[in-house]
Coordinates of C-alpha atoms and ligand atoms in Angstrom, one line a residue:
M1 CA 0.1 0.2 0.0
L2 CA 2.9 2.3 1.0
A3 CA 4.4 1.7 -2.4
S4 CA 1.3 3.9 -3.8
I5 CA 3.5 7.2 -3.1
K6 CA 5.4 7.7 -6.7
T7 CA 8.3 8.1 -6.4
N8 CA 9.6 8.7 -10.2
N9 CA 10.8 12.7 -9.5
L10 CA 13.1 11.6 -7.1
S11 CA 17.1 10.9 -7.2
P12 CA 18.1 7.5 -6.1
T13 CA 19.3 8.9 -2.9
K14 CA 16.2 10.4 -2.2
K15 CA 14.4 7.0 -3.0
L16 CA 16.3 5.3 -0.3
G17 CA 15.0 8.3 2.1
M18 CA 12.0 7.2 1.1
M19 CA 12.2 3.1 1.7
Y20 CA 13.2 4.0 5.3
F21 CA 10.3 6.4 6.1
R22 CA 7.6 3.7 4.8
V23 CA 9.5 1.5 7.4
A24 CA 9.0 4.1 10.0
I25 CA 5.3 4.3 9.6
V26 CA 4.5 1.0 9.6
L27 CA 6.7 0.8 12.6
F28 CA 4.8 3.8 14.3
G29 CA 1.4 1.9 13.9
A30 CA 3.0 -1.2 15.5
Q31 CA 4.5 1.1 18.4
L32 CA 1.1 2.4 19.3
L33 CA -1.3 -0.9 18.9
M34 CA 1.2 -2.0 21.7
G35 CA 1.0 0.7 23.5
L36 CA -3.1 0.4 23.7
I37 CA -2.5 -3.2 24.8
A38 CA -0.3 -2.4 27.7
A39 CA -3.0 0.5 28.7
I40 CA -5.7 -1.6 28.7
Q41 CA -3.4 -4.0 31.1
F42 CA -3.1 -1.5 33.2
L43 CA -6.8 -1.5 33.8
Y44 CA -7.8 -5.0 33.3
P45 CA -4.9 -6.8 34.5
D46 CA -6.0 -10.4 33.3
F47 CA -6.2 -9.0 29.5
L48 CA -4.5 -11.2 27.6
F49 CA -2.4 -12.6 30.5
E50 CA 0.1 -15.4 29.6
V51 CA -0.9 -14.6 26.1
F52 CA 0.7 -11.2 25.6
D53 CA 2.3 -10.1 28.5
F54 CA 2.4 -6.6 29.6
S55 CA 6.3 -7.0 30.0
V56 CA 6.0 -7.7 26.2
A57 CA 3.9 -5.3 25.0
R58 CA 5.9 -2.9 26.9
M59 CA 8.8 -3.7 25.4
V60 CA 8.0 -4.1 21.8
H61 CA 6.3 -0.3 22.1
I62 CA 9.6 1.6 22.8
N63 CA 11.5 -0.5 21.2
A64 CA 9.6 0.0 18.2
L65 CA 9.6 3.5 19.0
V66 CA 13.1 4.1 19.4
V67 CA 13.5 2.0 15.7
W68 CA 10.7 4.0 13.9
L69 CA 12.6 7.3 15.1
L70 CA 16.2 6.0 13.8
Y71 CA 14.4 4.8 10.7
A72 CA 13.3 7.9 9.9
M73 CA 16.3 9.8 11.1
I74 CA 18.2 7.6 8.3
G75 CA 15.4 8.2 6.1
S76 CA 15.8 12.2 6.6
V77 CA 19.7 12.0 6.1
Y78 CA 19.5 10.1 2.5
Y79 CA 17.0 12.5 1.6
M80 CA 18.7 15.8 2.7
L81 CA 22.2 14.5 1.3
P82 CA 22.0 15.6 -2.5
D83 CA 20.3 19.0 -1.7
E84 CA 23.2 19.8 0.8
T85 CA 25.9 18.3 -1.0
G86 CA 25.0 18.4 -4.2
E87 CA 25.8 15.2 -4.9
E88 CA 24.4 11.4 -4.9
A89 CA 25.7 9.3 -2.3
V90 CA 28.8 7.1 -2.4
G91 CA 28.4 3.5 -2.5
L92 CA 24.6 3.8 -2.8
G93 CA 23.8 0.1 -3.8
L94 CA 25.5 -1.3 -0.4
G95 CA 23.4 1.6 1.2
K96 CA 20.4 -0.2 -0.5
L97 CA 21.5 -3.4 0.8
A98 CA 21.9 -2.3 3.8
F99 CA 18.5 -1.1 4.4
W100 CA 17.0 -4.6 3.5
V101 CA 19.7 -6.4 5.7
L102 CA 18.2 -3.9 8.8
T103 CA 14.6 -4.3 8.1
A104 CA 15.2 -7.9 7.7
A105 CA 16.9 -8.4 11.1
V106 CA 14.2 -5.9 12.3
A107 CA 11.4 -8.2 11.2
V108 CA 13.2 -11.5 12.8
V109 CA 13.9 -9.6 16.0
V110 CA 9.6 -8.6 16.0
L111 CA 8.6 -11.6 16.0
V112 CA 11.0 -13.6 18.2
Y113 CA 9.9 -10.7 20.8
I114 CA 6.2 -11.2 20.2
F115 CA 6.3 -14.9 19.8
I116 CA 9.8 -16.6 21.9
Q117 CA 9.5 -14.1 24.9
V118 CA 8.8 -15.2 28.6
G119 CA 11.1 -17.5 30.6
S120 CA 14.3 -16.9 32.3
G121 CA 17.2 -15.5 31.2
S122 CA 20.4 -16.5 30.0
E123 CA 23.9 -16.3 28.2
E124 CA 22.0 -17.7 25.3
T125 CA 19.0 -15.4 25.4
I126 CA 21.0 -12.4 25.8
W127 CA 22.4 -13.4 22.3
L128 CA 19.4 -14.5 20.6
I129 CA 16.5 -13.1 22.1
N130 CA 16.9 -10.2 23.9
E131 CA 19.6 -7.9 25.6
G132 CA 17.1 -6.9 28.6
R133 CA 18.3 -3.2 28.2
E134 CA 15.0 -0.7 28.1
Y135 CA 14.5 0.6 24.5
I136 CA 17.8 -0.7 23.1
E137 CA 16.3 -5.0 23.7
A138 CA 17.9 -6.1 20.4
P139 CA 19.3 -9.3 21.2
R140 CA 23.5 -9.5 20.8
W141 CA 23.5 -11.1 17.0
A142 CA 21.6 -8.0 16.0
D143 CA 23.4 -5.5 17.7
I144 CA 26.5 -6.8 15.5
G145 CA 24.5 -6.6 13.0
I146 CA 23.0 -3.0 13.5
V147 CA 26.6 -1.5 14.2
V148 CA 28.0 -3.0 10.7
V149 CA 24.4 -1.6 9.2
V150 CA 25.3 1.7 10.8
L151 CA 28.8 1.6 9.7
I152 CA 27.7 1.6 5.4
F153 CA 25.5 4.1 6.4
Y154 CA 28.2 6.3 7.6
Y155 CA 30.4 5.4 4.9
N156 CA 27.6 6.5 2.4
I157 CA 27.3 10.0 4.3
F158 CA 30.8 10.4 5.3
F159 CA 31.9 10.3 1.3
T160 CA 29.2 12.0 -0.1
F161 CA 29.9 14.9 2.2
M162 CA 33.8 14.8 1.7
K163 CA 33.1 14.7 -2.6
G164 CA 30.6 17.3 -2.4
R165 CA 29.8 21.4 -0.8
K166 CA 30.3 21.2 2.6
T167 CA 27.7 23.5 3.9
G168 CA 27.4 24.1 7.9
I169 CA 24.4 21.8 8.5
M170 CA 26.2 18.9 6.6
T171 CA 29.4 19.4 9.0
V172 CA 27.3 19.5 12.1
M173 CA 25.7 16.5 11.1
V174 CA 28.5 14.2 10.1
A175 CA 29.9 14.9 13.1
D176 CA 27.1 14.4 15.0
L177 CA 26.1 11.2 13.2
L178 CA 29.5 9.9 14.5
A179 CA 28.7 10.6 18.5
L180 CA 25.5 9.3 18.1
A181 CA 26.1 5.8 16.1
G182 CA 29.7 5.6 18.8
L183 CA 27.2 5.9 21.4
Y184 CA 25.3 2.8 20.7
L185 CA 28.7 0.7 21.7
A186 CA 28.3 1.7 25.2
G187 CA 25.1 -0.3 25.4
M188 CA 26.6 -3.2 24.2
F189 CA 28.9 -5.0 26.3
F190 CA 27.4 -7.1 29.2
T191 CA 28.2 -7.3 33.2
D192 CA 26.1 -8.5 35.9
N193 CA 26.7 -5.4 37.9
I194 CA 23.3 -3.7 37.9
S195 CA 24.8 -0.6 38.9
M196 CA 27.7 -0.6 36.4
D197 CA 25.2 -1.6 33.7
Q198 CA 22.7 1.2 34.4
Y199 CA 25.7 3.6 33.9
W200 CA 27.0 2.6 30.6
W201 CA 23.2 2.7 29.2
W202 CA 22.6 5.8 30.1
W203 CA 25.1 6.9 27.9
V204 CA 23.4 5.8 25.0
I205 CA 19.6 6.9 26.4
H206 CA 20.8 9.9 27.7
L207 CA 23.5 10.9 25.6
W208 CA 21.3 10.5 22.6
V209 CA 17.9 11.9 23.3
E210 CA 19.3 14.6 25.1
A211 CA 22.2 15.8 23.4
T212 CA 22.9 14.0 19.8
W213 CA 19.4 13.5 19.1
E214 CA 18.6 16.8 19.8
V215 CA 21.9 18.6 17.9
F216 CA 20.1 15.9 14.8
V217 CA 16.9 17.4 14.8
G218 CA 18.3 20.9 14.9
T219 CA 19.8 20.1 11.6
L220 CA 16.8 18.9 10.2
A221 CA 14.6 22.3 11.4
A222 CA 18.2 24.1 9.9
Y223 CA 17.1 22.4 6.7
A224 CA 13.2 22.1 6.5
L225 CA 13.3 26.1 7.2
I226 CA 15.2 26.9 4.6
K227 CA 13.0 24.5 1.8
I228 CA 9.9 25.4 3.2
I229 CA 10.0 29.2 4.2
D230 CA 13.2 30.2 1.9
A231 CA 14.8 31.0 5.1
K232 CA 18.4 32.5 5.0
R233 CA 21.0 30.1 4.8
E234 CA 23.7 32.3 6.9
I235 CA 21.2 32.4 9.6
V236 CA 19.2 29.3 10.1
E237 CA 23.5 27.8 10.3
M238 CA 24.3 30.3 12.8
W239 CA 21.0 29.4 15.1
L240 CA 22.6 25.8 14.8
W241 CA 26.1 26.6 15.9
I242 CA 24.7 28.6 18.8
E243 CA 22.4 25.3 20.0
V244 CA 24.9 22.7 19.6
L245 CA 27.5 24.6 22.1
M246 CA 24.5 25.1 24.1
L247 CA 22.9 21.3 23.7
F248 CA 26.2 19.7 24.6
G249 CA 27.1 22.3 27.4
S250 CA 24.3 21.3 29.4
G251 CA 23.2 17.8 28.0
I252 CA 26.7 15.6 28.4
L253 CA 26.8 16.7 32.6
G254 CA 22.8 16.4 32.3
L255 CA 23.6 13.0 32.2
G256 CA 24.4 13.1 36.1
H257 CA 20.1 13.6 36.6
H258 CA 20.2 9.8 36.2
Y259 CA 23.0 9.0 38.5
F260 CA 21.3 10.1 42.1
W261 CA 20.4 6.4 43.2
I262 CA 21.5 4.0 41.2
G263 CA 24.9 3.7 43.2
T264 CA 27.2 5.9 42.1
P265 CA 28.7 8.7 43.9
E266 CA 27.1 11.5 45.5
Y267 CA 28.6 14.2 44.0
W268 CA 26.5 13.6 40.9
W269 CA 23.8 15.3 43.0
E270 CA 25.4 18.3 42.1
I271 CA 26.4 18.0 38.9
G272 CA 23.2 16.4 37.5
A273 CA 21.4 19.1 39.0
L274 CA 23.6 22.0 37.8
F275 CA 24.0 21.1 34.1
S276 CA 20.4 19.7 33.7
A277 CA 18.6 22.9 35.0
L278 CA 20.4 24.1 32.1
E279 CA 19.1 21.6 29.5
P280 CA 15.5 23.8 29.1
V281 CA 17.7 26.9 27.9
P282 CA 19.1 25.3 24.2
L283 CA 15.1 24.3 23.8
V284 CA 13.9 27.9 24.4
A285 CA 16.9 28.9 21.5
M286 CA 15.2 26.0 19.4
F287 CA 11.8 27.1 19.8
V288 CA 12.8 30.8 19.1
H289 CA 14.7 30.0 16.2
V290 CA 12.0 28.4 14.2
I291 CA 8.9 31.1 15.4
Y292 CA 11.1 34.0 14.8
D293 CA 12.7 32.8 10.8
W294 CA 9.1 31.8 10.5
G295 CA 7.6 35.1 11.3
K296 CA 10.3 37.1 9.3
E297 CA 9.9 35.1 5.9
Q298 CA 6.4 35.4 6.0
G299 CA 6.7 39.1 6.6
A300 CA 9.5 39.5 4.0
H301 CA 7.1 37.5 1.4
G302 CA 4.5 40.5 2.3
E303 CA 1.0 39.4 0.6
K304 CA 2.1 36.3 -1.3
P305 CA 2.1 32.8 1.2
A306 CA 5.8 32.0 1.9
I307 CA 4.7 28.2 3.4
K308 CA 5.4 25.6 0.5
N309 CA 4.4 22.7 2.6
G310 CA 1.6 23.4 5.1
P311 CA 1.6 20.1 6.7
A312 CA 5.5 19.7 7.0
M313 CA 5.7 23.5 8.7
A314 CA 2.5 22.5 11.3
W315 CA 4.9 19.6 12.2
I316 CA 8.0 21.3 12.7
V317 CA 6.0 24.2 14.9
T318 CA 4.8 21.6 16.6
N319 CA 8.1 20.2 17.2
A320 CA 9.4 23.9 18.4
F321 CA 6.5 23.8 21.2
G322 CA 6.6 20.3 21.9
N323 CA 10.5 19.7 22.8
F324 CA 10.6 22.7 24.7
L325 CA 7.3 22.0 27.0
G326 CA 8.3 17.6 27.2
A327 CA 11.8 17.8 27.4
G328 CA 12.1 21.7 28.7
I329 CA 9.2 21.8 31.4
W330 CA 8.2 18.6 31.9
G331 CA 12.0 17.4 32.1
F332 CA 13.0 20.2 34.7
F333 CA 9.7 19.3 36.8
H334 CA 11.6 16.5 37.9
T335 CA 15.3 16.9 37.3
L336 CA 16.8 18.1 40.9
P337 CA 17.3 15.3 43.4
Q338 CA 15.4 16.9 45.9
V339 CA 12.5 16.5 43.6
N340 CA 13.5 13.4 42.0
I341 CA 13.8 11.7 45.5
Y342 CA 9.8 11.6 45.3
T343 CA 8.9 11.3 41.5
H344 CA 11.6 8.6 40.6
G345 CA 10.1 5.8 38.1
T346 CA 6.3 7.0 38.6
Q347 CA 4.0 7.8 35.8
F348 CA 5.6 10.9 36.5
T349 CA 8.5 9.6 34.7
A350 CA 6.2 8.0 31.7
S351 CA 4.1 11.5 31.3
H352 CA 7.7 13.4 30.5
G353 CA 8.7 10.5 28.5
H354 CA 5.4 10.3 26.1
L355 CA 5.3 14.2 25.9
A356 CA 9.4 14.7 25.1
F357 CA 9.7 11.5 22.7
F358 CA 6.7 13.1 20.5
G359 CA 7.2 16.7 21.1
A360 CA 11.1 16.6 19.9
Y361 CA 11.4 14.0 18.0
A362 CA 8.2 12.3 16.2
T363 CA 6.6 15.5 15.4
I364 CA 9.5 16.7 13.6
L365 CA 10.2 13.5 11.9
I366 CA 6.8 13.0 10.2
G367 CA 7.4 16.3 9.3
M368 CA 10.1 15.3 7.1
M369 CA 7.8 12.7 5.6
Y370 CA 5.7 15.2 4.4
L371 CA 9.0 17.1 3.2
G372 CA 9.5 13.4 1.1
V373 CA 5.8 13.1 -0.1
Q374 CA 6.2 16.8 -2.0
G375 CA 9.5 16.0 -3.6
A376 CA 8.6 12.4 -4.7
Y377 CA 5.3 14.0 -6.4
G378 CA 7.6 17.3 -7.6
V379 CA 4.7 19.6 -6.6
Q380 CA 6.0 23.1 -5.9
R381 CA 3.5 23.9 -3.0
M382 CA 1.5 21.6 -1.0
K383 CA -1.1 22.5 0.9
A384 CA -2.9 21.2 4.3
T385 CA -5.9 19.1 3.4
F386 CA -8.7 17.8 5.9
N387 CA -6.6 14.5 6.5
S388 CA -3.5 16.4 7.4
K389 CA -5.2 18.7 10.2
M390 CA -7.4 15.7 11.4
A391 CA -3.8 14.2 11.7
I392 CA -2.0 16.7 13.5
F393 CA -4.7 17.7 15.3
L394 CA -5.6 14.4 17.0
I395 CA -2.1 13.0 17.3
T396 CA -0.9 16.0 19.1
F397 CA -4.4 16.5 21.4
G398 CA -4.3 12.7 22.5
V399 CA -0.5 12.8 23.4
I400 CA -1.1 16.0 25.6
G401 CA -4.4 14.1 26.9
M402 CA -2.0 11.2 27.9
T403 CA 0.5 13.4 29.7
I404 CA -1.9 15.4 31.6
A405 CA -3.4 11.9 32.6
L406 CA -0.2 10.5 33.5
T407 CA 1.1 13.8 35.1
I408 CA -2.0 13.2 37.7
A409 CA -1.8 9.4 38.1
G410 CA 2.4 10.5 38.7
Y411 CA 1.3 12.9 41.5
E412 CA -1.2 10.7 43.3
Q413 CA 1.7 8.1 43.0
V414 CA 4.2 10.9 44.8
L415 CA 1.6 12.1 47.5
V416 CA 0.7 8.1 48.6
E417 CA 3.1 6.5 48.0
R418 CA 6.0 8.0 48.3
A419 CA 5.2 11.0 50.8
E420 CA 2.3 9.4 52.9
L421 CA 3.0 6.0 53.0
G422 CA 6.7 5.7 52.8
G423 CA 7.6 4.2 49.2
G424 CA 7.7 0.7 49.9
W425 CA 6.1 -2.9 48.4
D426 CA 2.6 -2.3 50.2
A427 CA 2.6 1.4 49.3
F428 CA 2.9 1.0 45.9
F429 CA 0.0 -1.1 45.5
T430 CA -2.1 0.9 47.6
A431 CA -1.3 3.8 45.4
Q432 CA -2.6 1.6 42.6
D433 CA -5.3 0.7 43.5
L434 CA -6.8 4.4 44.5
P435 CA -9.4 5.9 41.8
W436 CA -7.4 8.7 40.8
Y437 CA -4.9 6.6 39.9
L438 CA -7.3 4.3 38.3
Q439 CA -9.2 7.3 36.1
A440 CA -6.2 8.9 35.4
Q441 CA -5.2 5.3 33.6
L442 CA -8.6 5.3 32.3
W443 CA -8.1 8.6 30.6
R444 CA -4.9 7.6 29.5
T445 CA -6.4 5.0 27.5
I446 CA -8.9 7.1 26.1
M447 CA -6.5 9.5 24.8
G448 CA -4.5 6.9 23.6
V449 CA -7.6 6.0 21.2
V450 CA -7.6 9.4 20.1
T451 CA -3.8 9.3 19.1
F452 CA -4.5 6.2 17.3
V453 CA -7.3 7.6 15.1
G454 CA -5.2 10.2 14.6
F455 CA -2.3 8.2 12.9
V456 CA -5.1 6.2 10.9
Y457 CA -5.5 9.9 9.4
L458 CA -1.9 10.7 9.0
V459 CA -1.6 7.4 7.1
L460 CA -4.1 8.3 4.5
D461 CA -2.9 11.9 4.2
L462 CA 0.7 10.4 3.1
L463 CA -0.9 8.2 0.9
T464 CA -3.2 10.8 -0.6
I465 CA -1.5 14.3 -0.1
G466 CA 0.8 14.0 -3.2
T467 CA -2.1 13.0 -5.9
K468 CA -4.2 15.9 -4.6
A469 CA -1.7 19.0 -4.7
K470 CA -0.6 17.8 -7.9
S471 CA -3.8 17.9 -9.7
Q472 CA -4.5 21.3 -7.8
E473 CA -1.4 22.3 -9.4
V474 CA -2.1 21.5 -13.4
Ligands
HEM501 C1 13.6 15.3 23.9 C2 14.6 14.7 25.1 C3 14.4 13.9 26.3 C4 13.7 12.9 26.2 C5 12.9 12.2 24.6 C6 13.2 12.3 27.1 C7 13.0 10.9 27.5 C8 12.6 10.1 28.8 C9 12.5 9.3 28.9 C10 11.7 8.3 27.9 C11 12.5 8.8 30.2 C12 12.6 7.7 31.2 C13 13.5 6.9 31.3 C14 13.5 5.3 31.8 O1 12.9 4.3 31.1 O2 13.7 5.4 33.0 C15 13.2 10.2 31.0 C16 13.7 10.2 32.6 C17 14.6 11.2 32.6 N1 14.1 12.6 32.3 FE1 14.0 12.5 30.2 N2 14.1 13.1 28.0 C18 14.0 14.2 27.6 C19 14.9 15.5 28.1 C20 15.0 15.5 29.6 C21 15.3 17.2 29.8 C22 16.0 18.0 29.1 C23 15.2 16.6 31.0 C24 15.9 17.6 32.0 C25 15.9 19.2 31.8 C26 15.0 15.3 31.6 C27 15.3 14.8 32.6 C28 14.1 13.6 33.3 C29 15.0 13.2 34.2 C30 15.1 13.8 35.7 C31 15.0 11.8 34.1 C32 14.6 10.5 35.3 C33 13.0 10.2 35.5 C34 13.0 9.5 36.9 O3 13.9 9.3 37.9 O4 12.4 8.2 37.0 N3 15.0 14.7 30.2 N4 13.3 10.9 30.2
HEM502 C1 -1.8 4.8 21.8 C2 -1.1 5.8 22.2 C3 -0.1 5.0 23.2 C4 -0.5 4.5 24.5 C5 -1.9 3.5 24.8 C6 0.9 4.2 25.3 C7 0.8 3.5 26.3 C8 2.3 3.5 26.9 C9 2.3 2.5 28.6 C10 1.0 1.4 28.8 C11 3.4 2.3 29.2 C12 4.1 1.5 29.7 C13 4.3 2.8 30.9 C14 4.3 2.2 32.1 O1 5.5 1.2 32.3 O2 4.6 2.5 32.9 C15 4.3 3.2 27.7 C16 5.2 3.9 27.9 C17 6.0 4.5 27.0 N1 5.6 5.1 25.7 FE1 3.6 4.7 25.1 N2 2.2 5.1 24.7 C18 1.4 5.5 23.5 C19 1.9 6.2 22.3 C20 3.5 7.1 22.9 C21 4.0 7.7 21.6 C22 2.9 8.5 20.8 C23 5.0 8.0 22.3 C24 6.2 8.6 22.0 C25 6.4 8.9 20.4 C26 5.4 6.8 23.4 C27 6.4 6.5 24.0 C28 6.4 6.0 25.3 C29 7.9 5.9 26.0 C30 9.1 6.7 25.8 C31 7.6 5.0 27.1 C32 8.5 4.9 28.2 C33 8.4 5.7 29.3 C34 8.8 5.3 31.4 O3 9.3 4.1 31.2 O4 9.3 6.4 31.6 N3 4.3 6.3 23.6 N4 3.7 3.8 26.8
FE2_503 FE1 18.3 12.6 30.8

C-alpha cells in the first residue's frame, strides 16, 4: 500500500530515504497498537495475561519507538544529502543492501520479541532473544548487525560529504552522526553488576535523546526551514552552531540526573542538578529560532503566503513547542534530586517520556516525511488537506491528553505512595488501586485511542496528499 507513493521524481539517494520512511510509519503504527494493549492492561490486569503479557507489550512499544525514529532519521539524512552536498550518495548500492538487511533483521527481532519472550534469562538468551536493556533490547546478534549496517550508512554519508559541498548543516550532521553511532557501543557490553550496567546504558539513552538527537533535529529544522519558507542559510546555520554549543554544554553533564540513586558517587547530585537544570535553555533557543524565522520570512514575502509545505511546517512548529514543553518543562519538573527522590520511576516519568519523545522527535520526523512526499510528487506547493489537519490535531491532542492523565497519576503516586506511605512494597500497590490513579489510567487509554485515530488519518494523508497537490497544480 505504501508503495502507492510515487517516487519517480526523486533521485536514487532520495528514493532510498523514502524506503526508510515507509518502514518507519509501519513501525509507528505497531508501536501505538502495543501501547494500547499495555494501557488496557493497566485497567484490566488479566487482559491477555500469559498470552501477550504487559512486559512484552511494553517492551515492543518502546523498542518499536526507538527503531522507527532511527529509521525516519536515516531516511531524512538520505533525503537531504543530495540537496545539501549537490551529490548522489557514494556507494548507494551498498546502502540499499544495508536497508534490506536491517529491515529483515528488525522483522526477525520483532517476531522473536512477540512469540518467544517469556522465560528465564541466560547467556544464550542475551545472544538470541533479548539483551534486556530498556529501549535497546535487540539481542546481541542483531546488535552486531546494526553496527555493520550503521557503518555502511556512515560510509555513504561521510564520503558523499567529502566529495560534495560542505555546508554548515552537513558539517554538524556528519560530526553528530559519528557521536550518535559511537554511543550505541556503550550499550553493547555485558556486565552483571546492575549499577555499572545502568551507568553505561544511560550513556546511550540520555546522551542520545538529550545531546546527539537534539543536535540532529536542529540540523533537520535548519534544512526544513530553508526548504519550506526560504529561510536564509546564514541565519539558520548561525542558530544551529549556537544550539550545538548549548545542547552539548548542558546535555553531556546533565547525564548526572540519572545517577542520583543507582549506586554512583554522591557528587552526581550537584552535577546532575546544575547541568540538567540548564537543559531547557537550548530548547528555548530552538523554539525561538523556528518561530522567529517563520515570522520574519512570512513578513518578508508580504501578501504571498511563503509556506511551500503546509503540513510539514505545521509539524515543525509543533516540534518547537513540543520539544520545549515535553523535554524542557516536563523534564525540568523532576530533574532536581530534591524532587526526583519522590517522582523517580512514577507515572510522572512516563508522562515526561511521552511528551518529550513525541514533541522532540516524532513531530519533526513526520514533517520530514511530508517533505519527502512533496519531493516525490514534484509539486511546488503542498497545502494541508482535511486529513492533514485531522492527523496533526488528533495525534497532538491525544498525546497531550495522555501526558496530562499520566501527570495526574504520577502526582497521586508521589503523594500517596511516596510521601504518605513511605514508598514501600505495600505503598506501591495501595497507590495503584486508588480511584485517582485508575481514572487517570482510563483517561490515558481514551487519549491513546484518540492518538491512534489521528495516526490513521496521517497514513491516509501521506498516501493521498501528493496526488491531490499535483491535481491542484495543473
Ligand atoms: C527530547 C529529549 C528528552 C527525551 C526524549 C526524554 C525522555 C525520557 C524518558 C523516556 C525517560 C524515562 C527513562 C526510563 O525508562 O527510565 C526520561 C527520564 C528522565 N528525564 Fe528525560 N527526556 C528528554 C529530555 C529531558 C530534559 C531536558 C530533562 C531535564 C531538564 C529531563 C529529565 C529527566 C529526568 C530527571 C529523568 C529521570 C526520571 C526518573 O528518575 O524516573 N529529560 N526522559
Ligand atoms: C496509542 C497511544 C499510546 C499508548 C496507549 C501508550 C501507552 C504506554 C504504556 C502503557 C506504557 C508503559 C508505561 C509504564 O510502564 O508504566 C508506555 C510507555 C512508553 N511510551 Fe507510550 N503509549 C502511546 C503512544 C506513545 C507515543 C506516541 C510515544 C512517543 C512518541 C510513546 C512513548 C513511550 C515511552 C518513551 C514509554 C516509556 C516511558 C517510561 O518508562 O517512562 N508512547 N506507553
Ligand atoms: Fe536524561
